[in-house]
Amino acid sequence: MAVKTILQAINEALDQAMEKDESVVVYGEDVGFEGGVFRTTAGLQKKYGEGRVFDTPIAEAAIAGSAVGMAINGLKPVVEMQFSGFSLPAYNQVVTHVARFRNRSRGKYHLPMVIRMPYGGGVKALEHHSESLETLYAHIPGLKLVIPSTPYDAKGLTMAAINDPDPVIIMEPKRIYRAFKQDIPDEPYEVEIGKARMVKEGKDITIIAWGALVREVEKAMKTLDVDAEIIDLRTIAPMDTEAIIKSVKKTGRVLVVHEAYKSFGPAAEIISRVNEEAFFYLEAAPRRLAGFDVTVPLPKGEGHFIISPEQIAYEVKKLMAEKA
């Protein structure tokens, strides 16, 4: 066991995957010599050479498109979009080719490729650096989308994504890349894609979150005398509906917390599933606390956009006071 941050855990997963399998290649803007803008890939080029870890031009569509060709021809590309907001130029490639190739070839071709992208606010970055775009990618059939919130999950989900025969997108909460450390196994391991994590069992209310906001939920609940069940969704697509419904049937109340824009966001989908499968167990109308439907503000205004533990606690108190 070793104590590592989320960033270090991802680096270790990439290192161990490359060591085990020579078909794994890592590339993107500045991931080679510099080791990535956040240093997630630090040391990999020196260890595995410029043939397997290399820099690319600022051309996100080319990064995603070339990975399709590599994956079809036997490699396992792990590409990095420097920030999730920069992935939009590659969106056409991701939606029309990455997500569809297995279906288009009637199963003849799988695309064992991974797209990593730091996402979310909280680091006072520039425009296009702070978006939470999970809605865009979770909506597309053929894509899996995972979001770790702990070092253990960061390593295990990255390993699982690399070993998956189909494309997986990993959105990495950059706000907590170095925020805390956790003991994780030295040896390679996987965290199953599609399974939520029970952060804390409880009986009064179900709170569902992912990424950096899991920690904010935990902070909020330390201020309240409420026995909350906290679920880290961990995989946005495919979603662990069973875990959600099981919890809501026990607590009768549900709050979904996410950074993505509120309108048409993941919370709307989660609450719809709750209404479809657990409506008669509800003690109050489900609620969501999400990002405002505005462009993520620049650094001076970011504090007005980022969801705080105080806001979460306020929503929990309101929900606990309501009756169906």
mmCIF file of C-alpha atoms in Angstrom:
data_model
loop_
_atom_site.group_PDB
_atom_site.id
_atom_site.type_symbol
_atom_site.label_atom_id
_atom_site.label_comp_id
_atom_site.label_asym_id
_atom_site.label_seq_id
_atom_site.Cartn_x
_atom_site.Cartn_y
_atom_site.Cartn_z
ATOM 1 C CA MET A 1 0.000 0.000 0.000
ATOM 2 C CA ALA A 2 1.125 3.534 -0.681
ATOM 3 C CA VAL A 3 -0.421 6.904 0.118
ATOM 4 C CA LYS A 4 -1.234 8.777 -3.093
ATOM 5 C CA THR A 5 -3.231 11.675 -4.465
ATOM 6 C CA ILE A 6 -5.737 11.254 -7.295
ATOM 7 C CA LEU A 7 -3.148 12.597 -9.722
ATOM 8 C CA GLN A 8 -0.487 10.166 -8.518
ATOM 9 C CA ALA A 9 -2.964 7.292 -8.650
ATOM 10 C CA ILE A 10 -3.796 8.007 -12.303
ATOM 11 C CA ASN A 11 -0.084 8.248 -13.134
ATOM 12 C CA GLU A 12 0.510 4.884 -11.484
ATOM 13 C CA ALA A 13 -2.357 3.286 -13.405
ATOM 14 C CA LEU A 14 -0.950 4.543 -16.711
ATOM 15 C CA ASP A 15 2.542 3.404 -15.752
ATOM 16 C CA GLN A 16 1.442 -0.105 -14.791
ATOM 17 C CA ALA A 17 -0.768 -0.466 -17.855
ATOM 18 C CA MET A 18 2.091 0.538 -20.150
ATOM 19 C CA GLU A 19 4.501 -1.758 -18.370
ATOM 20 C CA LYS A 20 2.159 -4.725 -18.759
ATOM 21 C CA ASP A 21 0.977 -4.088 -22.317
ATOM 22 C CA GLU A 22 3.189 -2.673 -25.082
ATOM 23 C CA SER A 23 0.122 -1.776 -27.142
ATOM 24 C CA VAL A 24 -0.826 0.997 -24.695
ATOM 25 C CA VAL A 25 0.228 4.431 -25.997
ATOM 26 C CA VAL A 26 -0.291 7.791 -24.310
ATOM 27 C CA TYR A 27 -0.456 11.098 -26.143
ATOM 28 C CA GLY A 28 -1.946 14.572 -26.194
ATOM 29 C CA GLU A 29 -0.954 18.196 -25.801
ATOM 30 C CA ASP A 30 2.134 18.480 -23.552
ATOM 31 C CA VAL A 31 1.743 14.975 -22.085
ATOM 32 C CA GLY A 32 5.234 13.903 -23.183
ATOM 33 C CA PHE A 33 8.209 16.045 -22.188
ATOM 34 C CA GLU A 34 6.221 18.206 -19.766
ATOM 35 C CA GLY A 35 4.226 15.304 -18.324
ATOM 36 C CA GLY A 36 0.921 17.090 -18.874
ATOM 37 C CA VAL A 37 -0.319 20.486 -17.756
ATOM 38 C CA PHE A 38 -1.098 18.994 -14.342
ATOM 39 C CA ARG A 39 1.842 16.505 -14.511
ATOM 40 C CA THR A 40 -0.513 13.509 -14.654
ATOM 41 C CA THR A 41 1.762 11.775 -17.159
ATOM 42 C CA ALA A 42 5.038 12.859 -15.561
ATOM 43 C CA GLY A 43 7.912 10.462 -16.102
ATOM 44 C CA LEU A 44 6.144 8.242 -18.628
ATOM 45 C CA GLN A 45 7.965 9.488 -21.723
ATOM 46 C CA LYS A 46 11.335 9.106 -20.033
ATOM 47 C CA LYS A 47 10.460 5.516 -19.075
ATOM 48 C CA TYR A 48 8.701 4.343 -22.249
ATOM 49 C CA GLY A 49 10.149 6.600 -24.940
ATOM 50 C CA GLU A 50 8.776 9.066 -27.471
ATOM 51 C CA GLY A 51 7.275 6.245 -29.525
ATOM 52 C CA ARG A 52 4.721 5.428 -26.841
ATOM 53 C CA VAL A 53 4.338 8.749 -24.979
ATOM 54 C CA PHE A 54 4.334 11.827 -27.184
ATOM 55 C CA ASP A 55 3.118 15.374 -27.635
ATOM 56 C CA THR A 56 0.628 16.386 -30.295
ATOM 57 C CA PRO A 57 -0.251 19.654 -32.019
ATOM 58 C CA ILE A 58 -3.129 21.677 -30.575
ATOM 59 C CA ALA A 59 -5.643 19.707 -32.617
ATOM 60 C CA GLU A 60 -8.185 17.869 -30.468
ATOM 61 C CA ALA A 61 -10.113 16.447 -33.423
ATOM 62 C CA ALA A 62 -6.893 14.914 -34.726
ATOM 63 C CA ILE A 63 -6.107 13.478 -31.295
ATOM 64 C CA ALA A 64 -9.469 11.705 -31.104
ATOM 65 C CA GLY A 65 -9.562 10.737 -34.771
ATOM 66 C CA SER A 66 -6.072 9.248 -34.809
ATOM 67 C CA ALA A 67 -6.952 7.205 -31.719
ATOM 68 C CA VAL A 68 -9.773 5.574 -33.677
ATOM 69 C CA GLY A 69 -7.322 4.412 -36.322
ATOM 70 C CA MET A 70 -4.852 3.188 -33.721
ATOM 71 C CA ALA A 71 -7.497 1.249 -31.806
ATOM 72 C CA ILE A 72 -8.801 -0.449 -34.949
ATOM 73 C CA ASN A 73 -5.273 -1.506 -35.790
ATOM 74 C CA GLY A 74 -4.358 -3.088 -32.474
ATOM 75 C CA LEU A 75 -3.122 -0.326 -30.194
ATOM 76 C CA LYS A 76 -4.732 0.905 -26.974
ATOM 77 C CA PRO A 77 -4.479 4.696 -27.127
ATOM 78 C CA VAL A 78 -4.992 6.708 -23.949
ATOM 79 C CA VAL A 79 -5.349 10.298 -25.080
ATOM 80 C CA GLU A 80 -5.628 13.468 -23.026
ATOM 81 C CA MET A 81 -7.772 16.485 -23.725
ATOM 82 C CA GLN A 82 -5.951 19.170 -21.778
ATOM 83 C CA PHE A 83 -9.220 20.508 -20.326
ATOM 84 C CA SER A 84 -12.748 19.197 -20.861
ATOM 85 C CA GLY A 85 -13.734 22.471 -22.508
ATOM 86 C CA PHE A 86 -11.090 21.828 -25.149
ATOM 87 C CA SER A 87 -12.720 18.517 -26.070
ATOM 88 C CA LEU A 88 -15.476 20.241 -28.017
ATOM 89 C CA PRO A 89 -13.443 20.528 -31.256
ATOM 90 C CA ALA A 90 -13.128 16.717 -31.029
ATOM 91 C CA TYR A 91 -16.830 16.193 -30.320
ATOM 92 C CA ASN A 92 -17.600 15.356 -33.929
ATOM 93 C CA GLN A 93 -14.945 12.621 -33.958
ATOM 94 C CA VAL A 94 -16.118 11.265 -30.599
ATOM 95 C CA VAL A 95 -19.805 11.143 -31.497
ATOM 96 C CA THR A 96 -19.623 10.095 -35.132
ATOM 97 C CA HIS A 97 -16.685 7.689 -34.959
ATOM 98 C CA VAL A 98 -15.501 6.786 -31.438
ATOM 99 C CA ALA A 99 -18.991 6.020 -30.142
ATOM 100 C CA ARG A 100 -20.278 4.270 -33.258
ATOM 101 C CA PHE A 101 -17.549 2.065 -34.656
ATOM 102 C CA ARG A 102 -18.606 -1.117 -32.891
ATOM 103 C CA ASN A 103 -22.181 -0.656 -34.037
ATOM 104 C CA ARG A 104 -21.161 0.490 -37.511
ATOM 105 C CA SER A 105 -19.006 -2.597 -38.042
ATOM 106 C CA ARG A 106 -21.658 -4.870 -36.497
ATOM 107 C CA GLY A 107 -19.212 -5.885 -33.797
ATOM 108 C CA LYS A 108 -16.271 -6.571 -36.123
ATOM 109 C CA TYR A 109 -14.283 -3.713 -34.630
ATOM 110 C CA HIS A 110 -14.034 -2.678 -31.001
ATOM 111 C CA LEU A 111 -12.320 0.521 -30.004
ATOM 112 C CA PRO A 112 -10.202 -0.105 -26.892
ATOM 113 C CA MET A 113 -9.381 3.553 -26.349
ATOM 114 C CA VAL A 114 -9.554 5.979 -23.443
ATOM 115 C CA ILE A 115 -10.109 9.723 -23.513
ATOM 116 C CA ARG A 116 -8.998 11.493 -20.329
ATOM 117 C CA MET A 117 -10.046 15.058 -19.599
ATOM 118 C CA PRO A 118 -9.629 17.197 -16.439
ATOM 119 C CA TYR A 119 -12.972 18.859 -15.766
ATOM 120 C CA GLY A 120 -14.877 21.165 -13.451
ATOM 121 C CA GLY A 121 -14.285 24.447 -11.704
ATOM 122 C CA GLY A 122 -12.592 25.443 -8.500
ATOM 123 C CA VAL A 123 -9.089 26.292 -9.743
ATOM 124 C CA LYS A 124 -9.874 29.834 -10.967
ATOM 125 C CA ALA A 125 -9.019 29.045 -14.559
ATOM 126 C CA LEU A 126 -9.759 30.824 -17.815
ATOM 127 C CA GLU A 127 -12.720 30.493 -20.164
ATOM 128 C CA HIS A 128 -13.216 26.940 -21.522
ATOM 129 C CA HIS A 129 -11.173 25.505 -18.615
ATOM 130 C CA SER A 130 -13.906 24.858 -16.012
ATOM 131 C CA GLU A 131 -16.835 23.206 -17.737
ATOM 132 C CA SER A 132 -18.565 20.049 -16.506
ATOM 133 C CA LEU A 133 -19.619 18.380 -19.734
ATOM 134 C CA GLU A 134 -20.758 14.983 -18.481
ATOM 135 C CA THR A 135 -24.227 15.568 -19.905
ATOM 136 C CA LEU A 136 -22.873 15.805 -23.453
ATOM 137 C CA TYR A 137 -20.922 12.568 -23.288
ATOM 138 C CA ALA A 138 -23.272 10.491 -21.121
ATOM 139 C CA HIS A 139 -26.061 11.112 -23.628
ATOM 140 C CA ILE A 140 -24.253 9.410 -26.526
ATOM 141 C CA PRO A 141 -24.818 5.629 -26.992
ATOM 142 C CA GLY A 142 -21.581 3.698 -27.352
ATOM 143 C CA LEU A 143 -19.633 5.722 -24.798
ATOM 144 C CA LYS A 144 -18.880 4.875 -21.196
ATOM 145 C CA LEU A 145 -18.207 7.790 -18.863
ATOM 146 C CA VAL A 146 -16.547 7.490 -15.464
ATOM 147 C CA ILE A 147 -15.677 10.157 -12.875
ATOM 148 C CA PRO A 148 -13.504 9.220 -9.877
ATOM 149 C CA SER A 149 -13.646 11.080 -6.583
ATOM 150 C CA THR A 150 -10.900 9.247 -4.658
ATOM 151 C CA PRO A 151 -7.358 8.069 -5.406
ATOM 152 C CA TYR A 152 -8.471 4.426 -5.038
ATOM 153 C CA ASP A 153 -11.186 4.851 -7.640
ATOM 154 C CA ALA A 154 -8.962 6.993 -9.876
ATOM 155 C CA LYS A 155 -6.450 4.172 -10.252
ATOM 156 C CA GLY A 156 -9.029 1.381 -10.439
ATOM 157 C CA LEU A 157 -11.287 3.123 -12.939
ATOM 158 C CA THR A 158 -8.328 4.111 -15.127
ATOM 159 C CA MET A 159 -7.126 0.511 -15.179
ATOM 160 C CA ALA A 160 -10.647 -0.723 -15.976
ATOM 161 C CA ALA A 161 -11.007 1.852 -18.759
ATOM 162 C CA ILE A 162 -7.718 0.823 -20.383
ATOM 163 C CA ASN A 163 -8.682 -2.851 -20.222
ATOM 164 C CA ASP A 164 -12.187 -2.240 -21.571
ATOM 165 C CA PRO A 165 -12.713 -3.377 -25.178
ATOM 166 C CA ASP A 166 -14.824 -0.299 -25.901
ATOM 167 C CA PRO A 167 -14.200 3.459 -25.619
ATOM 168 C CA VAL A 168 -14.262 4.991 -22.159
ATOM 169 C CA ILE A 169 -14.138 8.664 -21.251
ATOM 170 C CA ILE A 170 -12.609 9.564 -17.888
ATOM 171 C CA MET A 171 -13.475 13.007 -16.565
ATOM 172 C CA GLU A 172 -10.977 13.819 -13.818
ATOM 173 C CA PRO A 173 -11.989 16.377 -11.132
ATOM 174 C CA LYS A 174 -8.919 18.582 -11.316
ATOM 175 C CA ARG A 175 -9.964 20.562 -8.234
ATOM 176 C CA ILE A 176 -9.116 17.559 -6.085
ATOM 177 C CA TYR A 177 -6.161 16.193 -8.079
ATOM 178 C CA ARG A 178 -3.917 16.993 -5.096
ATOM 179 C CA ALA A 179 -6.512 17.797 -2.422
ATOM 180 C CA PHE A 180 -5.994 14.701 -0.270
ATOM 181 C CA LYS A 181 -4.240 11.351 -0.150
ATOM 182 C CA GLN A 182 -5.424 7.789 0.354
ATOM 183 C CA ASP A 183 -3.833 4.383 0.809
ATOM 184 C CA ILE A 184 -4.111 2.424 -2.428
ATOM 185 C CA PRO A 185 -2.745 -1.002 -3.405
ATOM 186 C CA ASP A 186 0.640 -1.036 -5.141
ATOM 187 C CA GLU A 187 -0.416 -3.757 -7.545
ATOM 188 C CA PRO A 188 -2.762 -3.183 -10.509
ATOM 189 C CA TYR A 189 -6.485 -3.503 -9.803
ATOM 190 C CA GLU A 190 -9.758 -2.492 -11.397
ATOM 191 C CA VAL A 191 -12.867 -0.726 -10.111
ATOM 192 C CA GLU A 192 -15.885 -2.043 -11.991
ATOM 193 C CA ILE A 193 -17.342 0.420 -14.459
ATOM 194 C CA GLY A 194 -21.064 0.905 -13.917
ATOM 195 C CA LYS A 195 -21.098 0.385 -10.152
ATOM 196 C CA ALA A 196 -21.750 3.226 -7.719
ATOM 197 C CA ARG A 197 -19.882 3.548 -4.411
ATOM 198 C CA MET A 198 -21.676 3.654 -1.082
ATOM 199 C CA VAL A 199 -19.839 6.463 0.710
ATOM 200 C CA LYS A 200 -22.002 6.314 3.824
ATOM 201 C CA GLU A 201 -25.130 4.409 4.723
ATOM 202 C CA GLY A 202 -28.061 6.298 6.268
ATOM 203 C CA LYS A 203 -31.829 6.264 6.678
ATOM 204 C CA ASP A 204 -33.097 9.869 6.369
ATOM 205 C CA ILE A 205 -32.170 10.978 2.842
ATOM 206 C CA THR A 206 -30.211 9.789 -0.209
ATOM 207 C CA ILE A 207 -27.645 12.245 -1.586
ATOM 208 C CA ILE A 208 -26.108 11.392 -4.956
ATOM 209 C CA ALA A 209 -22.996 13.167 -6.215
ATOM 210 C CA TRP A 210 -19.746 12.482 -8.056
ATOM 211 C CA GLY A 211 -16.318 13.980 -8.609
ATOM 212 C CA ALA A 212 -15.232 16.864 -6.408
ATOM 213 C CA LEU A 213 -18.725 17.362 -5.009
ATOM 214 C CA VAL A 214 -18.683 14.107 -3.074
ATOM 215 C CA ARG A 215 -16.288 15.757 -0.624
ATOM 216 C CA GLU A 216 -18.491 18.859 -0.450
ATOM 217 C CA VAL A 217 -21.489 16.681 0.417
ATOM 218 C CA GLU A 218 -19.500 14.976 3.168
ATOM 219 C CA LYS A 219 -18.476 18.388 4.568
ATOM 220 C CA ALA A 220 -22.084 19.583 4.507
ATOM 221 C CA MET A 221 -23.435 16.571 6.325
ATOM 222 C CA LYS A 222 -20.968 17.041 9.169
ATOM 223 C CA THR A 223 -22.857 20.243 10.010
ATOM 224 C CA LEU A 224 -26.317 18.642 10.177
ATOM 225 C CA ASP A 225 -28.032 16.186 12.468
ATOM 226 C CA VAL A 226 -29.318 14.174 9.520
ATOM 227 C CA ASP A 227 -28.519 10.514 8.848
ATOM 228 C CA ALA A 228 -27.837 10.768 5.122
ATOM 229 C CA GLU A 229 -27.003 7.948 2.758
ATOM 230 C CA ILE A 230 -24.325 9.290 0.411
ATOM 231 C CA ILE A 231 -23.776 7.654 -2.976
ATOM 232 C CA ASP A 232 -20.838 8.421 -5.240
ATOM 233 C CA LEU A 233 -22.266 7.578 -8.662
ATOM 234 C CA ARG A 234 -18.717 7.010 -10.015
ATOM 235 C CA THR A 235 -20.007 6.015 -13.479
ATOM 236 C CA ILE A 236 -22.388 8.378 -15.239
ATOM 237 C CA ALA A 237 -22.892 6.017 -18.185
ATOM 238 C CA PRO A 238 -23.915 3.272 -17.702
ATOM 239 C CA MET A 239 -25.644 4.455 -14.549
ATOM 240 C CA ASP A 240 -26.063 2.205 -11.495
ATOM 241 C CA THR A 241 -29.831 2.595 -11.315
ATOM 242 C CA GLU A 242 -30.178 -0.369 -8.964
ATOM 243 C CA ALA A 243 -28.079 1.310 -6.266
ATOM 244 C CA ILE A 244 -30.053 4.551 -6.589
ATOM 245 C CA ILE A 245 -33.477 2.924 -6.401
ATOM 246 C CA LYS A 246 -32.504 0.641 -3.529
ATOM 247 C CA SER A 247 -31.342 3.615 -1.494
ATOM 248 C CA VAL A 248 -34.327 5.844 -2.259
ATOM 249 C CA LYS A 249 -36.747 3.064 -1.332
ATOM 250 C CA LYS A 250 -35.041 3.006 2.068
ATOM 251 C CA THR A 251 -34.793 6.753 2.746
ATOM 252 C CA GLY A 252 -37.779 8.202 0.831
ATOM 253 C CA ARG A 253 -35.918 11.404 0.007
ATOM 254 C CA VAL A 254 -33.308 12.179 -2.654
ATOM 255 C CA LEU A 255 -31.051 15.111 -3.489
ATOM 256 C CA VAL A 256 -28.762 15.039 -6.540
ATOM 257 C CA VAL A 257 -25.750 17.362 -6.513
ATOM 258 C CA HIS A 258 -23.611 18.036 -9.582
ATOM 259 C CA GLU A 259 -21.512 20.749 -11.229
ATOM 260 C CA ALA A 260 -23.003 20.287 -14.695
ATOM 261 C CA TYR A 261 -25.622 22.772 -15.840
ATOM 262 C CA LYS A 262 -28.999 22.190 -14.236
ATOM 263 C CA SER A 263 -31.232 22.131 -17.307
ATOM 264 C CA PHE A 264 -31.210 18.730 -19.045
ATOM 265 C CA GLY A 265 -28.406 17.634 -16.698
ATOM 266 C CA PRO A 266 -27.722 14.206 -15.152
ATOM 267 C CA ALA A 267 -29.905 15.012 -12.130
ATOM 268 C CA ALA A 268 -32.938 15.234 -14.397
ATOM 269 C CA GLU A 269 -32.242 11.710 -15.636
ATOM 270 C CA ILE A 270 -31.650 10.347 -12.130
ATOM 271 C CA ILE A 271 -34.830 11.898 -10.768
ATOM 272 C CA SER A 272 -36.818 10.555 -13.725
ATOM 273 C CA ARG A 273 -35.604 7.045 -12.929
ATOM 274 C CA VAL A 274 -36.537 7.535 -9.282
ATOM 275 C CA ASN A 275 -40.021 8.677 -10.302
ATOM 276 C CA GLU A 276 -40.421 5.708 -12.620
ATOM 277 C CA GLU A 277 -39.224 3.036 -10.200
ATOM 278 C CA ALA A 278 -39.634 4.347 -6.651
ATOM 279 C CA PHE A 279 -42.372 6.988 -6.808
ATOM 280 C CA PHE A 280 -44.577 5.416 -4.151
ATOM 281 C CA TYR A 281 -41.663 5.250 -1.709
ATOM 282 C CA LEU A 282 -41.022 9.013 -1.816
ATOM 283 C CA GLU A 283 -41.680 11.107 1.279
ATOM 284 C CA ALA A 284 -40.935 14.375 -0.558
ATOM 285 C CA ALA A 285 -40.392 15.585 -4.117
ATOM 286 C CA PRO A 286 -36.827 14.833 -5.337
ATOM 287 C CA ARG A 287 -34.555 17.876 -5.583
ATOM 288 C CA ARG A 288 -31.418 18.799 -7.507
ATOM 289 C CA LEU A 289 -28.625 21.230 -6.733
ATOM 290 C CA ALA A 290 -26.646 21.858 -9.896
ATOM 291 C CA GLY A 291 -24.609 24.405 -11.808
ATOM 292 C CA PHE A 292 -26.427 27.551 -12.963
ATOM 293 C CA ASP A 293 -27.430 27.673 -16.619
ATOM 294 C CA VAL A 294 -24.773 30.242 -17.430
ATOM 295 C CA THR A 295 -21.289 30.157 -18.874
ATOM 296 C CA VAL A 296 -18.903 29.257 -16.055
ATOM 297 C CA PRO A 297 -17.666 32.622 -14.721
ATOM 298 C CA LEU A 298 -14.063 33.762 -14.873
ATOM 299 C CA PRO A 299 -11.998 33.516 -11.630
ATOM 300 C CA LYS A 300 -13.443 36.567 -9.816
ATOM 301 C CA GLY A 301 -16.983 35.261 -10.185
ATOM 302 C CA GLU A 302 -16.323 31.568 -9.903
ATOM 303 C CA GLY A 303 -17.216 31.489 -6.215
ATOM 304 C CA HIS A 304 -20.786 32.397 -7.115
ATOM 305 C CA PHE A 305 -21.023 29.364 -9.402
ATOM 306 C CA ILE A 306 -19.288 26.611 -7.446
ATOM 307 C CA ILE A 307 -21.592 24.635 -5.150
ATOM 308 C CA SER A 308 -20.618 24.996 -1.492
ATOM 309 C CA PRO A 309 -21.253 22.776 1.549
ATOM 310 C CA GLU A 310 -23.495 25.561 2.902
ATOM 311 C CA GLN A 311 -25.741 25.342 -0.185
ATOM 312 C CA ILE A 312 -25.911 21.564 0.104
ATOM 313 C CA ALA A 313 -26.822 21.778 3.786
ATOM 314 C CA TYR A 314 -29.530 24.344 2.977
ATOM 315 C CA GLU A 315 -31.100 22.061 0.345
ATOM 316 C CA VAL A 316 -30.973 19.070 2.681
ATOM 317 C CA LYS A 317 -32.733 21.012 5.439
ATOM 318 C CA LYS A 318 -35.469 22.136 3.020
ATOM 319 C CA LEU A 319 -35.952 18.599 1.745
ATOM 320 C CA MET A 320 -36.118 17.145 5.245
ATOM 321 C CA ALA A 321 -38.860 19.656 6.139
ATOM 322 C CA GLU A 322 -41.056 18.682 3.182
ATOM 323 C CA LYS A 323 -43.707 15.979 3.142
ATOM 324 C CA ALA A 324 -45.188 14.193 0.149
#
